[in-house]
Amino acid sequence: MSIFSSFSLFSISPHLHFLSPPAIVEAPFISYNHYYRLLTPPSAHSNPKLLKSNRRSRFGEALSAFHHDDDDEDEVMEDSNLSSVVVDGDKDDKDDDDDDGVPWFNDDEDEFAEPANLNRGEQRSQLLAATKLRPGSPKKTSSVGTKADGKGKWEGKKGPKKKYSQLAEEFRLDTRWIPLLDYLTTFGMKESHFVQMYRRHANAFHINVYSARERLDYLLKVGVKHNDIKRILLRQPQVLGYTVDSNMKSHVAFLMDLGIPDSKLGQVITAAPSIFSYSVQNSLKPTVRYLIEEVGIKKSDLGKVVTLSPQILVQRVDITWNDRYDFLSEELGAPKESIVKMVTKHPQLLHYSIEDGLLPRINFLRSIGMQDSEVLKVLTSLTQVLSLSLEQNLRPKYKYLVNELQNEVQSLTKYPMYLSLSLEQRIRPRHRFLVYLKKAPEGPFPLSSLVPTDESFCQQWAGTSVDKYLAFRQSMMLKELAKKYEKQG
């Protein structure tokens, strides 16, 4: 069933409650009788009630309700009052090849409890026997969990803490995090990145390596690039806590229903990983409905719009739309139809500052002789103009247009694409090449010769091979580069 038919909206107004930033949709782990329950908040905007807020760690520190105890975190106790129970890591995921049977972490404190009804000497003898130590023998170093690949033992608590000394110095490094940290280094992450993750989300490493691997493998499967995993975790470390079946799959299905092609899913997730923290039913779908019914974007264009700007799903689109609609209507007399075309072609428009982004570029186009109607025509045809640098892009191209190509500014209303072309890679080389071949027409240089591909340009305008043009362009760019360095020297 299409997602649009399932939208339910009680009212449509410029200040919709569902468009406010929602709470993170990650459920807390609650310790109870050596089990972990995963409680699902009733909605994306509800605040989960924290239980056992007076809990203490073995070091006497207060723990949050999200802290993992030293017990088996993979077990979940059924509860009839829970709407759903999610197992964070299956028992089947434990490595069967571990010869020593070392679990994710050890908690063997009870093994060293002093026996009752024994004098001090007998207690010491039994304790030494239990640990297989003899007086004068070197103290045994306890192993800590398994390696990131689930095999072998760690060198002990001192080694890992030395390896991640910055984490150990700034925070209380839990040695049970080591398998996860080592696994994340395979994505190019360094200790400084882990510090950044911890500062952003204190519970980022309170998850076993098997669950983390499952979730990151799923992201890779749907198209996220291996090199982008680091970027995602630095921006949204909570991703490690989002389960595949109850969170990730539903969000990916939602994106696909919008019309986003499979080849672009990874790109969208990388650009806006916080999508996973928004409720599909209570936040994302109402936002999409607002884009359709209030903004006026066509359903068939939604996939393209979200692909161009995934952030549009996780921002206060009602505020950004109303502010920019009012500004463009008052400043340029733009009708809603033109503004909708702008947003459809370049939805990043909704992210740009009015005072520092939109207004300076509109005033620049006015300053070079354009009337408001011409400015509106250019922006409607090529909204990307609002993203271009004034000093590094728009102004140099305008000067070249007038001084070198001998064109009037009004020619931009017919060929606004000129402003999006590279001055160094496209405009200047083609102009100079036709001048070199003595095929440049007298008077205004035809801007239409700048638009087609290199092959079409060489065939239609230069009458020569592409190789000859590319060689000329490379030679010209090297000369320009040499002049630049001479001036700097």
Short mmCIF file of C-alpha atoms in Angstrom, two decimals:
data_model
loop_
_atom_site.label_atom_id
_atom_site.label_comp_id
_atom_site.label_asym_id
_atom_site.label_seq_id
_atom_site.Cartn_x
_atom_site.Cartn_y
_atom_site.Cartn_z
CA MET A 1 0.00 0.00 0.00
CA SER A 2 1.37 3.42 -0.84
CA ILE A 3 2.55 5.42 2.14
CA PHE A 4 0.44 8.38 1.06
CA SER A 5 -2.82 6.55 1.54
CA SER A 6 -1.91 5.76 5.12
CA PHE A 7 -1.25 9.32 6.25
CA SER A 8 -3.59 10.62 8.92
CA LEU A 9 -3.53 14.31 9.74
CA PHE A 10 -5.91 15.98 12.19
CA SER A 11 -5.20 19.48 10.99
CA ILE A 12 -3.03 21.37 8.55
CA SER A 13 -1.54 24.60 9.85
CA PRO A 14 1.75 26.46 9.54
CA HIS A 15 2.69 25.32 13.05
CA LEU A 16 2.11 21.60 13.11
CA HIS A 17 2.99 19.87 16.34
CA PHE A 18 4.29 16.79 14.57
CA LEU A 19 6.90 18.80 12.72
CA SER A 20 8.78 19.77 15.86
CA PRO A 21 12.08 17.90 16.37
CA PRO A 22 11.09 14.51 17.74
CA ALA A 23 12.67 12.60 20.56
CA ILE A 24 15.24 9.97 19.69
CA VAL A 25 13.55 6.70 18.87
CA GLU A 26 15.95 4.46 20.70
CA ALA A 27 14.63 2.54 23.64
CA PRO A 28 16.54 2.32 26.94
CA PHE A 29 17.92 -0.91 28.31
CA ILE A 30 16.63 -1.56 31.81
CA SER A 31 18.43 -3.94 34.16
CA TYR A 32 16.09 -6.23 36.05
CA ASN A 33 16.94 -9.60 37.61
CA HIS A 34 19.95 -9.99 35.32
CA TYR A 35 17.85 -9.49 32.21
CA TYR A 36 17.48 -6.63 29.77
CA ARG A 37 14.12 -5.43 28.56
CA LEU A 38 13.82 -3.19 25.60
CA LEU A 39 10.95 -0.80 26.23
CA THR A 40 9.49 0.89 23.19
CA PRO A 41 8.23 4.45 23.83
CA PRO A 42 4.57 4.88 22.89
CA SER A 43 5.44 7.57 20.35
CA ALA A 44 8.32 9.50 18.92
CA HIS A 45 7.56 12.44 21.18
CA SER A 46 7.16 10.65 24.48
CA ASN A 47 9.82 10.67 27.17
CA PRO A 48 10.55 7.17 28.43
CA LYS A 49 10.31 6.82 32.19
CA LEU A 50 13.70 6.07 33.68
CA LEU A 51 13.78 3.20 36.13
CA LYS A 52 16.27 2.50 38.92
CA SER A 53 17.79 5.97 38.76
CA ASN A 54 19.61 5.33 42.04
CA ARG A 55 21.70 2.44 40.67
CA ARG A 56 25.44 2.44 41.40
CA SER A 57 28.39 0.97 39.54
CA ARG A 58 31.01 -1.23 41.07
CA PHE A 59 33.06 1.95 41.44
CA GLY A 60 30.33 3.63 43.47
CA GLU A 61 29.25 5.97 40.65
CA ALA A 62 25.64 6.71 39.85
CA LEU A 63 24.50 5.00 36.67
CA SER A 64 21.86 6.12 34.20
CA ALA A 65 19.03 3.81 33.30
CA PHE A 66 20.74 3.30 29.96
CA HIS A 67 23.91 1.78 31.46
CA HIS A 68 24.58 -1.88 30.83
CA ASP A 69 25.31 -4.06 33.82
CA ASP A 70 27.89 -6.84 33.97
CA ASP A 71 25.34 -9.55 33.36
CA ASP A 72 24.44 -11.30 30.11
CA GLU A 73 22.97 -8.50 28.04
CA ASP A 74 21.84 -10.86 25.32
CA GLU A 75 19.00 -12.33 27.34
CA VAL A 76 15.52 -10.86 27.38
CA MET A 77 12.70 -11.75 29.76
CA GLU A 78 9.23 -12.00 28.29
CA ASP A 79 6.69 -9.57 29.71
CA SER A 80 3.04 -9.56 28.78
CA ASN A 81 2.90 -5.82 29.36
CA LEU A 82 5.44 -5.08 26.66
CA SER A 83 4.17 -4.48 23.17
CA SER A 84 7.39 -5.85 21.72
CA VAL A 85 10.58 -7.40 23.01
CA VAL A 86 13.73 -7.13 20.96
CA VAL A 87 16.80 -9.24 21.54
CA ASP A 88 19.84 -7.04 21.06
CA GLY A 89 22.18 -9.90 20.31
CA ASP A 90 21.20 -13.50 19.66
CA LYS A 91 22.91 -16.29 21.55
CA ASP A 92 23.55 -17.88 18.18
CA ASP A 93 25.83 -14.98 17.35
CA LYS A 94 28.41 -16.03 19.95
CA ASP A 95 31.52 -17.56 18.47
CA ASP A 96 31.39 -21.35 18.72
CA ASP A 97 35.07 -21.58 17.77
CA ASP A 98 36.32 -19.90 20.93
CA ASP A 99 38.25 -22.70 22.60
CA ASP A 100 38.05 -21.11 26.01
CA GLY A 101 34.39 -20.29 25.76
CA VAL A 102 35.08 -16.68 26.66
CA PRO A 103 31.84 -14.67 26.39
CA TRP A 104 31.62 -11.01 25.42
CA PHE A 105 32.77 -10.16 28.93
CA ASN A 106 33.50 -12.01 32.18
CA ASP A 107 31.97 -11.49 35.57
CA ASP A 108 33.60 -13.99 37.86
CA GLU A 109 33.62 -12.04 41.11
CA ASP A 110 31.64 -14.71 42.98
CA GLU A 111 34.42 -17.22 42.27
CA PHE A 112 36.66 -15.35 44.70
CA ALA A 113 34.18 -15.01 47.57
CA GLU A 114 35.72 -16.18 50.85
CA PRO A 115 34.30 -19.55 52.04
CA ALA A 116 32.41 -19.54 55.31
CA ASN A 117 33.52 -21.39 58.47
CA LEU A 118 37.23 -21.36 57.54
CA ASN A 119 40.03 -19.62 59.35
CA ARG A 120 42.15 -17.06 57.55
CA GLY A 121 44.88 -19.53 56.55
CA GLU A 122 42.40 -22.04 55.13
CA GLN A 123 40.61 -19.27 53.28
CA ARG A 124 43.87 -18.14 51.69
CA SER A 125 44.82 -21.70 50.70
CA GLN A 126 41.46 -22.37 49.04
CA LEU A 127 41.53 -19.00 47.30
CA LEU A 128 44.99 -19.70 45.88
CA ALA A 129 43.92 -23.17 44.79
CA ALA A 130 40.83 -21.81 43.09
CA THR A 131 42.89 -19.33 41.10
CA LYS A 132 45.71 -21.85 40.47
CA LEU A 133 48.23 -19.48 42.04
CA ARG A 134 50.94 -20.35 44.51
CA PRO A 135 52.78 -18.03 46.92
CA GLY A 136 55.46 -16.18 45.02
CA SER A 137 54.07 -17.04 41.57
CA PRO A 138 53.26 -14.21 39.13
CA LYS A 139 49.74 -12.87 39.34
CA LYS A 140 47.46 -14.08 36.53
CA THR A 141 46.01 -11.42 34.27
CA SER A 142 42.32 -11.86 33.61
CA SER A 143 41.16 -11.80 30.03
CA VAL A 144 38.59 -9.29 28.91
CA GLY A 145 36.05 -10.39 26.32
CA THR A 146 36.83 -11.55 22.81
CA LYS A 147 38.50 -9.87 19.90
CA ALA A 148 36.48 -8.00 17.32
CA ASP A 149 36.38 -11.11 15.15
CA GLY A 150 35.08 -13.21 18.07
CA LYS A 151 38.24 -15.32 18.36
CA GLY A 152 41.03 -15.50 20.91
CA LYS A 153 41.58 -13.52 24.09
CA TRP A 154 42.53 -10.00 24.87
CA GLU A 155 45.88 -9.29 26.45
CA GLY A 156 44.32 -8.03 29.67
CA LYS A 157 42.96 -4.82 31.11
CA LYS A 158 46.21 -2.85 31.10
CA GLY A 159 46.90 -3.39 27.39
CA PRO A 160 43.56 -2.11 26.01
CA LYS A 161 43.58 0.88 28.35
CA LYS A 162 47.03 1.77 27.14
CA LYS A 163 45.88 1.35 23.54
CA TYR A 164 43.01 3.78 24.12
CA SER A 165 44.78 5.99 26.63
CA GLN A 166 42.87 9.14 25.67
CA LEU A 167 39.54 7.47 26.33
CA ALA A 168 40.87 6.04 29.58
CA GLU A 169 42.16 9.46 30.63
CA GLU A 170 39.08 11.52 29.77
CA PHE A 171 36.41 8.96 30.61
CA ARG A 172 36.14 5.75 32.60
CA LEU A 173 37.07 3.30 29.86
CA ASP A 174 35.14 0.07 30.21
CA THR A 175 37.33 -2.77 28.92
CA ARG A 176 34.22 -4.48 27.59
CA TRP A 177 34.09 -1.78 24.91
CA ILE A 178 37.40 -2.94 23.40
CA PRO A 179 35.97 -5.50 20.90
CA LEU A 180 33.58 -2.84 19.58
CA LEU A 181 36.27 -0.17 19.40
CA ASP A 182 38.63 -2.46 17.52
CA TYR A 183 35.86 -3.41 15.10
CA LEU A 184 35.08 0.25 14.40
CA THR A 185 38.72 0.93 13.58
CA THR A 186 38.18 -1.20 10.46
CA PHE A 187 36.12 1.73 9.16
CA GLY A 188 39.01 4.14 9.60
CA MET A 189 38.00 5.40 13.01
CA LYS A 190 40.67 6.58 15.45
CA GLU A 191 40.69 7.19 19.17
CA SER A 192 39.92 10.89 18.66
CA HIS A 193 36.77 9.82 16.80
CA PHE A 194 35.74 7.60 19.72
CA VAL A 195 36.18 10.53 22.11
CA GLN A 196 33.96 12.63 19.83
CA MET A 197 31.34 9.87 19.70
CA TYR A 198 31.34 9.48 23.48
CA ARG A 199 30.93 13.21 24.02
CA ARG A 200 28.05 13.28 21.56
CA HIS A 201 26.33 10.17 22.95
CA ALA A 202 27.60 8.79 26.25
CA ASN A 203 26.01 5.37 25.66
CA ALA A 204 27.53 4.91 22.20
CA PHE A 205 29.68 1.95 23.23
CA HIS A 206 27.20 0.18 25.49
CA ILE A 207 26.47 -2.45 22.86
CA ASN A 208 28.21 -5.67 21.95
CA VAL A 209 30.25 -6.03 18.80
CA TYR A 210 27.93 -8.65 17.29
CA SER A 211 24.92 -6.32 17.33
CA ALA A 212 26.99 -3.43 15.98
CA ARG A 213 28.28 -5.61 13.15
CA GLU A 214 24.74 -6.66 12.22
CA ARG A 215 23.56 -3.05 11.99
CA LEU A 216 26.53 -1.70 10.08
CA ASP A 217 26.43 -4.69 7.71
CA TYR A 218 22.82 -3.81 6.96
CA LEU A 219 23.77 -0.21 6.14
CA LEU A 220 26.46 -1.47 3.79
CA LYS A 221 23.93 -3.84 2.21
CA VAL A 222 21.49 -1.02 1.37
CA GLY A 223 24.19 1.04 -0.31
CA VAL A 224 26.11 3.00 2.33
CA LYS A 225 29.77 3.17 1.31
CA HIS A 226 32.37 1.65 3.63
CA ASN A 227 34.17 4.99 3.86
CA ASP A 228 30.95 6.75 4.90
CA ILE A 229 30.33 4.61 8.00
CA LYS A 230 32.76 6.78 9.97
CA ARG A 231 30.95 9.92 8.87
CA ILE A 232 27.59 8.47 9.92
CA LEU A 233 28.80 7.37 13.36
CA LEU A 234 30.43 10.72 14.07
CA ARG A 235 27.21 12.53 13.25
CA GLN A 236 24.78 9.99 14.69
CA PRO A 237 26.48 7.49 17.05
CA GLN A 238 23.00 6.37 18.14
CA VAL A 239 22.89 4.38 14.89
CA LEU A 240 24.72 1.58 16.71
CA GLY A 241 21.69 1.16 18.95
CA TYR A 242 19.03 1.04 16.21
CA THR A 243 17.93 -2.54 15.63
CA VAL A 244 17.64 -3.79 12.07
CA ASP A 245 14.21 -5.43 12.20
CA SER A 246 12.33 -2.91 14.34
CA ASN A 247 13.93 0.28 13.07
CA MET A 248 16.23 0.26 10.06
CA LYS A 249 14.15 -1.88 7.72
CA SER A 250 11.00 0.20 8.25
CA HIS A 251 12.87 3.44 7.57
CA VAL A 252 14.53 2.07 4.44
CA ALA A 253 11.14 0.83 3.21
CA PHE A 254 9.73 4.32 3.82
CA LEU A 255 12.47 5.91 1.72
CA MET A 256 11.92 3.42 -1.09
CA ASP A 257 8.19 4.15 -1.06
CA LEU A 258 9.01 7.81 -1.69
CA GLY A 259 10.53 6.77 -5.01
CA ILE A 260 14.20 6.96 -4.03
CA PRO A 261 16.09 4.52 -6.27
CA ASP A 262 18.14 1.75 -4.69
CA SER A 263 21.33 3.32 -6.01
CA LYS A 264 20.67 6.48 -3.99
CA LEU A 265 19.58 4.96 -0.66
CA GLY A 266 23.08 4.89 0.78
CA GLN A 267 23.64 8.48 -0.26
CA VAL A 268 20.44 9.62 1.47
CA ILE A 269 21.24 7.76 4.69
CA THR A 270 24.78 9.14 4.77
CA ALA A 271 23.54 12.70 4.30
CA ALA A 272 20.89 12.45 7.03
CA PRO A 273 21.52 9.48 9.37
CA SER A 274 19.26 11.09 11.97
CA ILE A 275 16.34 9.86 9.86
CA PHE A 276 16.51 6.63 11.90
CA SER A 277 15.74 8.57 15.09
CA TYR A 278 12.44 9.90 13.74
CA SER A 279 9.22 7.96 13.97
CA VAL A 280 7.99 6.93 10.52
CA GLN A 281 4.33 7.21 11.50
CA ASN A 282 4.44 10.25 13.77
CA SER A 283 7.10 12.42 12.11
CA LEU A 284 8.30 11.37 8.65
CA LYS A 285 4.98 10.58 7.00
CA PRO A 286 3.28 13.76 8.27
CA THR A 287 6.24 15.79 6.99
CA VAL A 288 5.83 14.21 3.55
CA ARG A 289 2.14 14.95 3.59
CA TYR A 290 2.87 18.58 4.44
CA LEU A 291 5.24 18.81 1.48
CA ILE A 292 2.50 17.52 -0.80
CA GLU A 293 -0.57 19.31 0.52
CA GLU A 294 0.85 22.60 1.83
CA VAL A 295 4.02 23.21 -0.16
CA GLY A 296 2.59 21.75 -3.36
CA ILE A 297 5.32 19.30 -4.37
CA LYS A 298 4.03 16.56 -6.64
CA LYS A 299 4.11 12.98 -5.37
CA SER A 300 6.07 11.96 -8.44
CA ASP A 301 8.78 14.49 -7.52
CA LEU A 302 9.19 13.44 -3.88
CA GLY A 303 11.93 10.91 -4.57
CA LYS A 304 13.99 13.48 -6.46
CA VAL A 305 13.43 16.16 -3.82
CA VAL A 306 14.50 13.93 -0.91
CA THR A 307 17.48 12.59 -2.87
CA LEU A 308 18.68 16.14 -3.51
CA SER A 309 18.13 17.20 0.10
CA PRO A 310 17.49 14.38 2.61
CA GLN A 311 17.55 16.94 5.44
CA ILE A 312 14.15 18.14 4.28
CA LEU A 313 12.64 15.17 6.14
CA VAL A 314 14.22 16.07 9.48
CA GLN A 315 13.80 19.82 9.67
CA ARG A 316 10.93 22.13 10.65
CA VAL A 317 9.73 22.26 7.08
CA ASP A 318 6.65 24.29 8.02
CA ILE A 319 8.77 27.14 9.37
CA THR A 320 11.41 27.07 6.64
CA TRP A 321 8.80 26.92 3.89
CA ASN A 322 6.64 29.75 5.26
CA ASP A 323 9.60 32.06 5.88
CA ARG A 324 11.08 31.64 2.41
CA TYR A 325 7.71 31.71 0.69
CA ASP A 326 6.86 35.02 2.38
CA PHE A 327 10.30 36.47 1.55
CA LEU A 328 10.29 35.56 -2.15
CA SER A 329 6.68 36.67 -2.55
CA GLU A 330 7.34 40.08 -1.01
CA GLU A 331 10.86 40.67 -2.39
CA LEU A 332 10.36 39.53 -6.00
CA GLY A 333 6.59 39.22 -6.31
CA ALA A 334 7.09 35.50 -6.96
CA PRO A 335 3.89 33.47 -7.34
CA LYS A 336 3.58 30.21 -5.40
CA GLU A 337 3.95 28.20 -8.61
CA SER A 338 7.43 29.66 -9.23
CA ILE A 339 8.53 29.10 -5.63
CA VAL A 340 7.37 25.47 -5.76
CA LYS A 341 9.43 25.00 -8.94
CA MET A 342 12.44 26.43 -7.10
CA VAL A 343 12.02 24.04 -4.17
CA THR A 344 11.47 21.07 -6.48
CA LYS A 345 14.61 21.80 -8.51
CA HIS A 346 16.76 22.84 -5.58
CA PRO A 347 15.21 21.91 -2.20
CA GLN A 348 18.39 23.11 -0.48
CA LEU A 349 16.72 26.50 -0.85
CA LEU A 350 14.83 25.71 2.35
CA HIS A 351 18.15 25.46 4.25
CA TYR A 352 19.68 28.76 3.09
CA SER A 353 19.69 31.80 5.32
CA ILE A 354 17.54 34.63 4.03
CA GLU A 355 19.78 37.44 5.27
CA ASP A 356 23.15 35.85 4.45
CA GLY A 357 22.17 33.64 1.51
CA LEU A 358 19.12 34.58 -0.53
CA LEU A 359 19.09 38.37 -0.22
CA PRO A 360 22.77 39.05 -1.11
CA ARG A 361 22.50 37.00 -4.32
CA ILE A 362 19.25 38.63 -5.35
CA ASN A 363 20.82 42.05 -4.74
CA PHE A 364 23.86 41.06 -6.81
CA LEU A 365 21.69 40.18 -9.79
CA ARG A 366 19.94 43.52 -9.36
CA SER A 367 23.26 45.35 -9.17
CA ILE A 368 24.38 44.08 -12.59
CA GLY A 369 21.27 45.49 -14.24
CA MET A 370 18.54 42.87 -13.87
CA GLN A 371 14.96 43.78 -13.14
CA ASP A 372 13.06 41.80 -10.49
CA SER A 373 11.14 39.95 -13.18
CA GLU A 374 14.45 38.91 -14.80
CA VAL A 375 15.89 37.87 -11.44
CA LEU A 376 12.81 35.74 -10.83
CA LYS A 377 13.14 34.14 -14.27
CA VAL A 378 16.79 33.25 -13.64
CA LEU A 379 16.10 31.85 -10.17
CA THR A 380 13.15 29.82 -11.38
CA SER A 381 15.21 28.32 -14.22
CA LEU A 382 18.43 27.89 -12.24
CA THR A 383 17.75 27.98 -8.50
CA GLN A 384 21.31 26.71 -7.87
CA VAL A 385 22.44 30.32 -8.36
CA LEU A 386 21.45 30.84 -4.71
CA SER A 387 24.16 28.37 -3.66
CA LEU A 388 27.04 29.98 -5.59
CA SER A 389 29.74 32.15 -4.03
CA LEU A 390 29.49 35.81 -4.89
CA GLU A 391 33.22 36.56 -4.98
CA GLN A 392 34.56 33.23 -6.21
CA ASN A 393 31.85 32.41 -8.73
CA LEU A 394 29.11 34.85 -9.72
CA ARG A 395 31.16 38.06 -9.92
CA PRO A 396 34.08 36.62 -11.98
CA LYS A 397 31.65 35.00 -14.43
CA TYR A 398 29.75 38.24 -14.86
CA LYS A 399 32.95 40.17 -15.58
CA TYR A 400 34.04 37.59 -18.15
CA LEU A 401 30.59 37.67 -19.73
CA VAL A 402 30.74 41.43 -20.27
CA ASN A 403 34.45 42.09 -20.82
CA GLU A 404 35.57 39.00 -22.76
CA LEU A 405 32.44 37.53 -24.32
CA GLN A 406 30.95 40.99 -25.04
CA ASN A 407 27.47 39.92 -23.93
CA GLU A 408 24.75 41.94 -22.29
CA VAL A 409 23.55 40.89 -18.86
CA GLN A 410 20.09 40.21 -20.30
CA SER A 411 21.55 37.22 -22.16
CA LEU A 412 21.54 35.43 -18.80
CA THR A 413 17.75 35.30 -18.83
CA LYS A 414 17.99 33.18 -21.99
CA TYR A 415 21.02 31.17 -20.89
CA PRO A 416 20.98 31.12 -17.07
CA MET A 417 22.97 27.87 -17.31
CA TYR A 418 26.01 30.05 -17.98
CA LEU A 419 26.18 30.87 -14.26
CA SER A 420 26.42 27.20 -13.31
CA LEU A 421 29.31 26.40 -15.69
CA SER A 422 32.93 26.38 -14.57
CA LEU A 423 34.81 29.46 -15.67
CA GLU A 424 38.18 27.66 -15.72
CA GLN A 425 37.06 24.27 -17.02
CA ARG A 426 34.35 25.23 -19.52
CA ILE A 427 33.77 28.90 -20.32
CA ARG A 428 37.29 30.29 -20.83
CA PRO A 429 38.76 27.19 -22.61
CA ARG A 430 35.96 26.98 -25.18
CA HIS A 431 36.04 30.69 -25.86
CA ARG A 432 39.83 30.74 -26.26
CA PHE A 433 39.78 27.60 -28.43
CA LEU A 434 37.36 29.11 -30.94
CA VAL A 435 39.39 32.33 -30.97
CA TYR A 436 42.55 30.26 -31.57
CA LEU A 437 40.85 28.45 -34.47
CA LYS A 438 39.54 31.82 -35.73
CA LYS A 439 36.02 30.46 -35.56
CA ALA A 440 34.69 32.78 -32.90
CA PRO A 441 31.93 34.96 -34.38
CA GLU A 442 32.25 38.73 -34.29
CA GLY A 443 30.25 40.54 -31.67
CA PRO A 444 28.69 38.79 -28.68
CA PHE A 445 30.08 35.33 -28.17
CA PRO A 446 27.30 32.69 -28.50
CA LEU A 447 26.56 31.33 -25.02
CA SER A 448 24.87 28.36 -26.65
CA SER A 449 28.33 27.02 -27.56
CA LEU A 450 29.11 26.63 -23.86
CA VAL A 451 26.19 24.38 -23.04
CA PRO A 452 26.69 21.09 -25.02
CA THR A 453 29.15 18.29 -24.20
CA ASP A 454 32.76 18.41 -25.36
CA GLU A 455 31.95 16.03 -28.21
CA SER A 456 29.04 18.13 -29.44
CA PHE A 457 31.02 21.35 -29.06
CA CYS A 458 33.90 20.02 -31.15
CA GLN A 459 31.59 18.66 -33.82
CA GLN A 460 29.19 21.59 -34.11
CA TRP A 461 31.37 24.61 -33.32
CA ALA A 462 35.07 23.79 -33.52
CA GLY A 463 35.01 21.30 -36.38
CA THR A 464 37.88 19.32 -34.88
CA SER A 465 38.55 16.34 -32.67
CA VAL A 466 37.92 16.17 -28.95
CA ASP A 467 41.54 15.18 -28.34
CA LYS A 468 42.78 18.38 -29.94
CA TYR A 469 40.44 20.48 -27.79
CA LEU A 470 41.38 18.66 -24.58
CA ALA A 471 45.10 19.10 -25.32
CA PHE A 472 44.54 22.84 -25.91
CA ARG A 473 42.59 23.15 -22.67
CA GLN A 474 45.25 21.38 -20.64
CA SER A 475 48.01 23.52 -22.11
CA MET A 476 46.05 26.69 -21.43
CA MET A 477 45.30 25.72 -17.84
CA LEU A 478 48.97 24.93 -17.18
CA LYS A 479 49.96 28.37 -18.49
CA GLU A 480 47.34 30.04 -16.28
CA LEU A 481 48.62 28.08 -13.31
CA ALA A 482 52.21 29.12 -14.02
CA LYS A 483 51.19 32.79 -14.22
CA LYS A 484 49.38 32.44 -10.90
CA TYR A 485 52.47 31.10 -9.17
CA GLU A 486 54.66 33.81 -10.75
CA LYS A 487 52.42 36.49 -9.28
CA GLN A 488 52.48 34.82 -5.88
CA GLY A 489 56.27 34.53 -6.01
#
